[in-house]
Amino acid sequence: MPKLELLPAVDVRDGQAVRLVHGESGSETSYGSPLEAALAWQSSGAEWLHLVDLDAAFGTGDNRALIAEVAGAMDIKVELSGGIRDDASLAAALATGCRRVNLGTAALETPEWVAKVIAEHGDKIAVGLDVRGTTLRGRGWTRDGGDLYETLARLDSEGCARYVVTDIAKDGTLQGPNLALLRDVCAATDKPVVASGGVSSLADLRAISLLVPEGVEGAIVGKALYAEAFTLEEALKAVAA
Ligand SMILES: O=C(O)c1ccccc1N[C@@H]1O[C@H](COP(=O)(O)O)[C@@H](O)[C@H]1O
């Protein structure tokens, strides 16, 4: 049985590594240099980095040069997201050498473009399904974007390779993952699902690991690492097959 992949998160806002609560602008806690954070996760044994340009996601600017510097400094696989919504931003994201990108808003607002780039780029494209309940949210999680399962069925029909599923109500709260949501999404698609939102403990990671046979491939871990609920080394050991 494959082991759960762990993706430590580096979310960048105004040049700083930050954590938000419920993804709300203004709820930032700053954790300093994004590059130092990314290098630390890599040194601690990470095989993946989840890297997010929050300014690009919120439409308050971008951290494109810094994001490229961080991605370029990584020897590990990078999953990049935030503000990737057209050919130019996609080209810039792929030029960083990232392993894949997550598209959020674009999947809700320009589905034809997303279908095109899925066809062109295959598994370098994942879609971020960020939900409150079963309603998708985009544009910095400030706008409703339709029904989760209707959108999932459409994307599946278009060949989307992977989904990153975030329960916004859990994001940044250390209240534990939404295991029921993850099970339901895995039941609705045969594509791999990366879990995000709420991880607070090693027990949470073990609980998500139990969903690997159902289709959960990985888990993004943010606040719990920055709040030192556990070390990345401990987390990697906890999910080792
Ligand atoms: O990661 C966050 O905390 C976050 C908060 C608010 C909005 C987006 C957030 N992260 C990721 O950014 C992309 C969405 O960006 P876009 O809509 O494609 O521009 C998605 O992967 C979110 O999970």
PDB file of N, CA and C and ligand atoms in Angstrom, residues 9 11 18-25 50-54 56-59 79-85 101-108 126-130 137-142 164-166 168 171-172 196 220, ligand 1:
ATOM      1  N   ALA A   9       3.385  23.207   3.608  1.00  0.00           N
ATOM      2  CA  ALA A   9       2.925  24.376   2.864  1.00  0.00           C
ATOM      3  C   ALA A   9       3.776  25.597   3.155  1.00  0.00           C
ATOM      4  N   ASP A  11       2.884  29.404   2.208  1.00  0.00           N
ATOM      5  CA  ASP A  11       1.967  30.374   1.602  1.00  0.00           C
ATOM      6  C   ASP A  11       2.612  31.745   1.704  1.00  0.00           C
ATOM      7  N   VAL A  18       3.282  32.982   5.506  1.00  0.00           N
ATOM      8  CA  VAL A  18       2.197  33.267   6.449  1.00  0.00           C
ATOM      9  C   VAL A  18       1.282  32.054   6.573  1.00  0.00           C
ATOM     10  N   ARG A  19       0.513  32.035   7.634  1.00  0.00           N
ATOM     11  CA  ARG A  19      -0.622  31.145   7.776  1.00  0.00           C
ATOM     12  C   ARG A  19      -1.873  31.970   8.001  1.00  0.00           C
ATOM     13  N   LEU A  20      -2.962  31.567   7.357  1.00  0.00           N
ATOM     14  CA  LEU A  20      -4.248  32.249   7.516  1.00  0.00           C
ATOM     15  C   LEU A  20      -5.193  31.351   8.302  1.00  0.00           C
ATOM     16  N   VAL A  21      -6.293  31.906   8.724  1.00  0.00           N
ATOM     17  CA  VAL A  21      -7.382  31.129   9.318  1.00  0.00           C
ATOM     18  C   VAL A  21      -8.583  31.237   8.392  1.00  0.00           C
ATOM     19  N   HIS A  22      -9.095  30.099   7.948  1.00  0.00           N
ATOM     20  CA  HIS A  22     -10.200  30.081   6.970  1.00  0.00           C
ATOM     21  C   HIS A  22      -9.827  30.822   5.684  1.00  0.00           C
ATOM     22  N   GLY A  23      -8.521  30.972   5.439  1.00  0.00           N
ATOM     23  CA  GLY A  23      -8.079  31.650   4.228  1.00  0.00           C
ATOM     24  C   GLY A  23      -8.455  33.115   4.172  1.00  0.00           C
ATOM     25  N   GLU A  24      -8.702  33.721   5.328  1.00  0.00           N
ATOM     26  CA  GLU A  24      -9.191  35.096   5.344  1.00  0.00           C
ATOM     27  C   GLU A  24      -8.055  36.109   5.303  1.00  0.00           C
ATOM     28  N   SER A  25      -8.124  36.991   4.316  1.00  0.00           N
ATOM     29  CA  SER A  25      -7.158  38.080   4.234  1.00  0.00           C
ATOM     30  C   SER A  25      -7.263  38.913   5.507  1.00  0.00           C
ATOM     31  N   HIS A  50       4.195  22.437  -0.964  1.00  0.00           N
ATOM     32  CA  HIS A  50       2.975  23.093  -1.465  1.00  0.00           C
ATOM     33  C   HIS A  50       3.207  24.591  -1.347  1.00  0.00           C
ATOM     34  N   LEU A  51       3.322  25.270  -2.470  1.00  0.00           N
ATOM     35  CA  LEU A  51       3.759  26.676  -2.511  1.00  0.00           C
ATOM     36  C   LEU A  51       2.640  27.530  -3.110  1.00  0.00           C
ATOM     37  N   VAL A  52       2.210  28.555  -2.358  1.00  0.00           N
ATOM     38  CA  VAL A  52       1.041  29.338  -2.751  1.00  0.00           C
ATOM     39  C   VAL A  52       1.367  30.824  -2.778  1.00  0.00           C
ATOM     40  N   ASP A  53       1.033  31.458  -3.889  1.00  0.00           N
ATOM     41  CA  ASP A  53       1.131  32.924  -3.986  1.00  0.00           C
ATOM     42  C   ASP A  53      -0.222  33.497  -3.580  1.00  0.00           C
ATOM     43  N   LEU A  54      -0.335  33.899  -2.330  1.00  0.00           N
ATOM     44  CA  LEU A  54      -1.620  34.358  -1.806  1.00  0.00           C
ATOM     45  C   LEU A  54      -2.026  35.699  -2.395  1.00  0.00           C
ATOM     46  N   ALA A  56      -1.472  36.718  -5.346  1.00  0.00           N
ATOM     47  CA  ALA A  56      -2.034  36.430  -6.674  1.00  0.00           C
ATOM     48  C   ALA A  56      -3.430  35.823  -6.538  1.00  0.00           C
ATOM     49  N   ALA A  57      -3.621  34.992  -5.508  1.00  0.00           N
ATOM     50  CA  ALA A  57      -4.942  34.406  -5.298  1.00  0.00           C
ATOM     51  C   ALA A  57      -5.968  35.456  -4.872  1.00  0.00           C
ATOM     52  N   PHE A  58      -5.527  36.400  -4.049  1.00  0.00           N
ATOM     53  CA  PHE A  58      -6.436  37.445  -3.565  1.00  0.00           C
ATOM     54  C   PHE A  58      -6.579  38.599  -4.552  1.00  0.00           C
ATOM     55  N   GLY A  59      -5.651  38.657  -5.552  1.00  0.00           N
ATOM     56  CA  GLY A  59      -5.676  39.803  -6.465  1.00  0.00           C
ATOM     57  C   GLY A  59      -5.100  41.062  -5.855  1.00  0.00           C
ATOM     58  N   GLU A  79       4.424  21.754  -5.720  1.00  0.00           N
ATOM     59  CA  GLU A  79       3.046  21.960  -6.191  1.00  0.00           C
ATOM     60  C   GLU A  79       2.762  23.432  -6.004  1.00  0.00           C
ATOM     61  N   LEU A  80       2.516  24.146  -7.091  1.00  0.00           N
ATOM     62  CA  LEU A  80       2.427  25.608  -7.072  1.00  0.00           C
ATOM     63  C   LEU A  80       1.002  26.060  -7.358  1.00  0.00           C
ATOM     64  N   SER A  81       0.525  27.050  -6.605  1.00  0.00           N
ATOM     65  CA  SER A  81      -0.816  27.571  -6.854  1.00  0.00           C
ATOM     66  C   SER A  81      -0.918  29.037  -6.463  1.00  0.00           C
ATOM     67  N   GLY A  82      -2.036  29.610  -6.866  1.00  0.00           N
ATOM     68  CA  GLY A  82      -2.313  31.004  -6.538  1.00  0.00           C
ATOM     69  C   GLY A  82      -2.213  31.901  -7.756  1.00  0.00           C
ATOM     70  N   GLY A  83      -3.349  32.334  -8.277  1.00  0.00           N
ATOM     71  CA  GLY A  83      -3.357  33.300  -9.377  1.00  0.00           C
ATOM     72  C   GLY A  83      -3.040  32.737 -10.736  1.00  0.00           C
ATOM     73  N   ILE A  84      -3.074  31.415 -10.887  1.00  0.00           N
ATOM     74  CA  ILE A  84      -2.764  30.808 -12.187  1.00  0.00           C
ATOM     75  C   ILE A  84      -4.083  30.695 -12.951  1.00  0.00           C
ATOM     76  N   ARG A  85      -4.346  31.649 -13.818  1.00  0.00           N
ATOM     77  CA  ARG A  85      -5.679  31.807 -14.386  1.00  0.00           C
ATOM     78  C   ARG A  85      -5.704  32.069 -15.887  1.00  0.00           C
ATOM     79  N   VAL A 101       0.866  22.359 -11.082  1.00  0.00           N
ATOM     80  CA  VAL A 101       0.185  23.558 -10.604  1.00  0.00           C
ATOM     81  C   VAL A 101      -1.231  23.187 -10.205  1.00  0.00           C
ATOM     82  N   ASN A 102      -1.781  23.952  -9.250  1.00  0.00           N
ATOM     83  CA  ASN A 102      -3.194  23.810  -8.884  1.00  0.00           C
ATOM     84  C   ASN A 102      -3.938  25.026  -9.400  1.00  0.00           C
ATOM     85  N   LEU A 103      -5.039  24.761 -10.082  1.00  0.00           N
ATOM     86  CA  LEU A 103      -5.902  25.835 -10.566  1.00  0.00           C
ATOM     87  C   LEU A 103      -7.150  25.870  -9.698  1.00  0.00           C
ATOM     88  N   GLY A 104      -7.472  27.070  -9.177  1.00  0.00           N
ATOM     89  CA  GLY A 104      -8.668  27.179  -8.341  1.00  0.00           C
ATOM     90  C   GLY A 104      -9.740  27.984  -9.055  1.00  0.00           C
ATOM     91  N   THR A 105      -9.608  29.305  -8.972  1.00  0.00           N
ATOM     92  CA  THR A 105     -10.594  30.206  -9.578  1.00  0.00           C
ATOM     93  C   THR A 105     -10.853  29.887 -11.042  1.00  0.00           C
ATOM     94  N   ALA A 106      -9.804  29.584 -11.771  1.00  0.00           N
ATOM     95  CA  ALA A 106      -9.955  29.346 -13.213  1.00  0.00           C
ATOM     96  C   ALA A 106     -10.918  28.199 -13.500  1.00  0.00           C
ATOM     97  N   ALA A 107     -10.908  27.177 -12.643  1.00  0.00           N
ATOM     98  CA  ALA A 107     -11.794  26.037 -12.880  1.00  0.00           C
ATOM     99  C   ALA A 107     -13.254  26.427 -12.705  1.00  0.00           C
ATOM    100  N   LEU A 108     -13.475  27.521 -11.969  1.00  0.00           N
ATOM    101  CA  LEU A 108     -14.842  27.976 -11.723  1.00  0.00           C
ATOM    102  C   LEU A 108     -15.285  29.024 -12.733  1.00  0.00           C
ATOM    103  N   ALA A 126      -3.410  20.190 -11.738  1.00  0.00           N
ATOM    104  CA  ALA A 126      -4.368  19.699 -10.763  1.00  0.00           C
ATOM    105  C   ALA A 126      -5.369  20.822 -10.524  1.00  0.00           C
ATOM    106  N   VAL A 127      -6.526  20.459 -10.023  1.00  0.00           N
ATOM    107  CA  VAL A 127      -7.511  21.484  -9.713  1.00  0.00           C
ATOM    108  C   VAL A 127      -7.735  21.536  -8.209  1.00  0.00           C
ATOM    109  N   GLY A 128      -7.671  22.739  -7.676  1.00  0.00           N
ATOM    110  CA  GLY A 128      -7.952  22.965  -6.256  1.00  0.00           C
ATOM    111  C   GLY A 128      -9.450  23.128  -6.059  1.00  0.00           C
ATOM    112  N   LEU A 129     -10.039  22.208  -5.354  1.00  0.00           N
ATOM    113  CA  LEU A 129     -11.473  22.290  -5.020  1.00  0.00           C
ATOM    114  C   LEU A 129     -11.574  22.756  -3.576  1.00  0.00           C
ATOM    115  N   ASP A 130     -11.827  24.064  -3.434  1.00  0.00           N
ATOM    116  CA  ASP A 130     -11.852  24.696  -2.110  1.00  0.00           C
ATOM    117  C   ASP A 130     -13.303  24.953  -1.759  1.00  0.00           C
ATOM    118  N   ARG A 137     -15.472  27.714  -3.641  1.00  0.00           N
ATOM    119  CA  ARG A 137     -15.155  29.131  -3.461  1.00  0.00           C
ATOM    120  C   ARG A 137     -13.923  29.467  -4.291  1.00  0.00           C
ATOM    121  N   GLY A 138     -13.938  30.694  -4.882  1.00  0.00           N
ATOM    122  CA  GLY A 138     -12.792  31.144  -5.666  1.00  0.00           C
ATOM    123  C   GLY A 138     -12.434  32.575  -5.307  1.00  0.00           C
ATOM    124  N   ARG A 139     -11.476  33.115  -6.053  1.00  0.00           N
ATOM    125  CA  ARG A 139     -11.016  34.503  -5.866  1.00  0.00           C
ATOM    126  C   ARG A 139     -10.692  34.790  -4.404  1.00  0.00           C
ATOM    127  N   GLY A 140      -9.729  33.987  -3.912  1.00  0.00           N
ATOM    128  CA  GLY A 140      -9.350  34.170  -2.520  1.00  0.00           C
ATOM    129  C   GLY A 140     -10.403  33.661  -1.564  1.00  0.00           C
ATOM    130  N   TRP A 141     -11.205  32.736  -2.080  1.00  0.00           N
ATOM    131  CA  TRP A 141     -12.276  32.129  -1.267  1.00  0.00           C
ATOM    132  C   TRP A 141     -13.329  33.156  -0.873  1.00  0.00           C
ATOM    133  N   THR A 142     -13.468  34.180  -1.718  1.00  0.00           N
ATOM    134  CA  THR A 142     -14.435  35.255  -1.416  1.00  0.00           C
ATOM    135  C   THR A 142     -15.698  35.165  -2.266  1.00  0.00           C
ATOM    136  N   VAL A 164      -6.998  18.756  -5.423  1.00  0.00           N
ATOM    137  CA  VAL A 164      -6.555  19.167  -4.090  1.00  0.00           C
ATOM    138  C   VAL A 164      -7.790  19.732  -3.396  1.00  0.00           C
ATOM    139  N   VAL A 165      -8.242  19.040  -2.368  1.00  0.00           N
ATOM    140  CA  VAL A 165      -9.533  19.368  -1.752  1.00  0.00           C
ATOM    141  C   VAL A 165      -9.306  20.049  -0.409  1.00  0.00           C
ATOM    142  N   THR A 166      -9.771  21.284  -0.300  1.00  0.00           N
ATOM    143  CA  THR A 166      -9.613  22.073   0.919  1.00  0.00           C
ATOM    144  C   THR A 166     -10.975  22.369   1.536  1.00  0.00           C
ATOM    145  N   ILE A 168     -12.496  24.785   3.677  1.00  0.00           N
ATOM    146  CA  ILE A 168     -12.144  26.135   4.132  1.00  0.00           C
ATOM    147  C   ILE A 168     -12.464  26.315   5.614  1.00  0.00           C
ATOM    148  N   ASP A 171      -9.540  25.063   7.414  1.00  0.00           N
ATOM    149  CA  ASP A 171      -8.217  25.563   7.044  1.00  0.00           C
ATOM    150  C   ASP A 171      -7.637  26.502   8.101  1.00  0.00           C
ATOM    151  N   GLY A 172      -6.449  26.147   8.590  1.00  0.00           N
ATOM    152  CA  GLY A 172      -5.760  27.017   9.535  1.00  0.00           C
ATOM    153  C   GLY A 172      -6.307  26.994  10.943  1.00  0.00           C
ATOM    154  N   SER A 196      -6.458  18.850   2.234  1.00  0.00           N
ATOM    155  CA  SER A 196      -5.938  20.086   2.817  1.00  0.00           C
ATOM    156  C   SER A 196      -6.963  20.671   3.770  1.00  0.00           C
ATOM    157  N   ILE A 220      -1.733  18.117   2.704  1.00  0.00           N
ATOM    158  CA  ILE A 220      -1.013  19.375   2.880  1.00  0.00           C
ATOM    159  C   ILE A 220      -1.038  19.707   4.364  1.00  0.00           C
TER     160      ILE A 220
HETATM  161  O1  LIG B   1      -3.943  28.482   0.858  1.00  0.00           O
HETATM  162  C1  LIG B   1      -4.651  29.389   1.328  1.00  0.00           C
HETATM  163  O2  LIG B   1      -4.678  29.718   2.561  1.00  0.00           O
HETATM  164  C2  LIG B   1      -5.555  30.175   0.438  1.00  0.00           C
HETATM  165  C3  LIG B   1      -6.342  31.178   0.965  1.00  0.00           C
HETATM  166  C4  LIG B   1      -7.168  31.903   0.123  1.00  0.00           C
HETATM  167  C5  LIG B   1      -7.200  31.614  -1.254  1.00  0.00           C
HETATM  168  C6  LIG B   1      -6.398  30.607  -1.791  1.00  0.00           C
HETATM  169  C7  LIG B   1      -5.575  29.886  -0.944  1.00  0.00           C
HETATM  170  N1  LIG B   1      -4.733  28.887  -1.371  1.00  0.00           N
HETATM  171  C8  LIG B   1      -4.732  28.242  -2.647  1.00  0.00           C
HETATM  172  O3  LIG B   1      -4.656  29.135  -3.740  1.00  0.00           O
HETATM  173  C9  LIG B   1      -5.231  28.472  -4.877  1.00  0.00           C
HETATM  174  C10 LIG B   1      -6.329  29.329  -5.390  1.00  0.00           C
HETATM  175  O4  LIG B   1      -5.746  30.315  -6.172  1.00  0.00           O
HETATM  176  P1  LIG B   1      -6.521  30.689  -7.527  1.00  0.00           P
HETATM  177  O5  LIG B   1      -7.982  30.770  -7.162  1.00  0.00           O
HETATM  178  O6  LIG B   1      -6.220  29.574  -8.499  1.00  0.00           O
HETATM  179  O7  LIG B   1      -5.941  32.021  -7.913  1.00  0.00           O
HETATM  180  C11 LIG B   1      -5.821  27.170  -4.402  1.00  0.00           C
HETATM  181  O8  LIG B   1      -4.968  26.094  -4.654  1.00  0.00           O
HETATM  182  C12 LIG B   1      -5.985  27.460  -2.927  1.00  0.00           C
HETATM  183  O9  LIG B   1      -6.007  26.251  -2.153  1.00  0.00           O
END
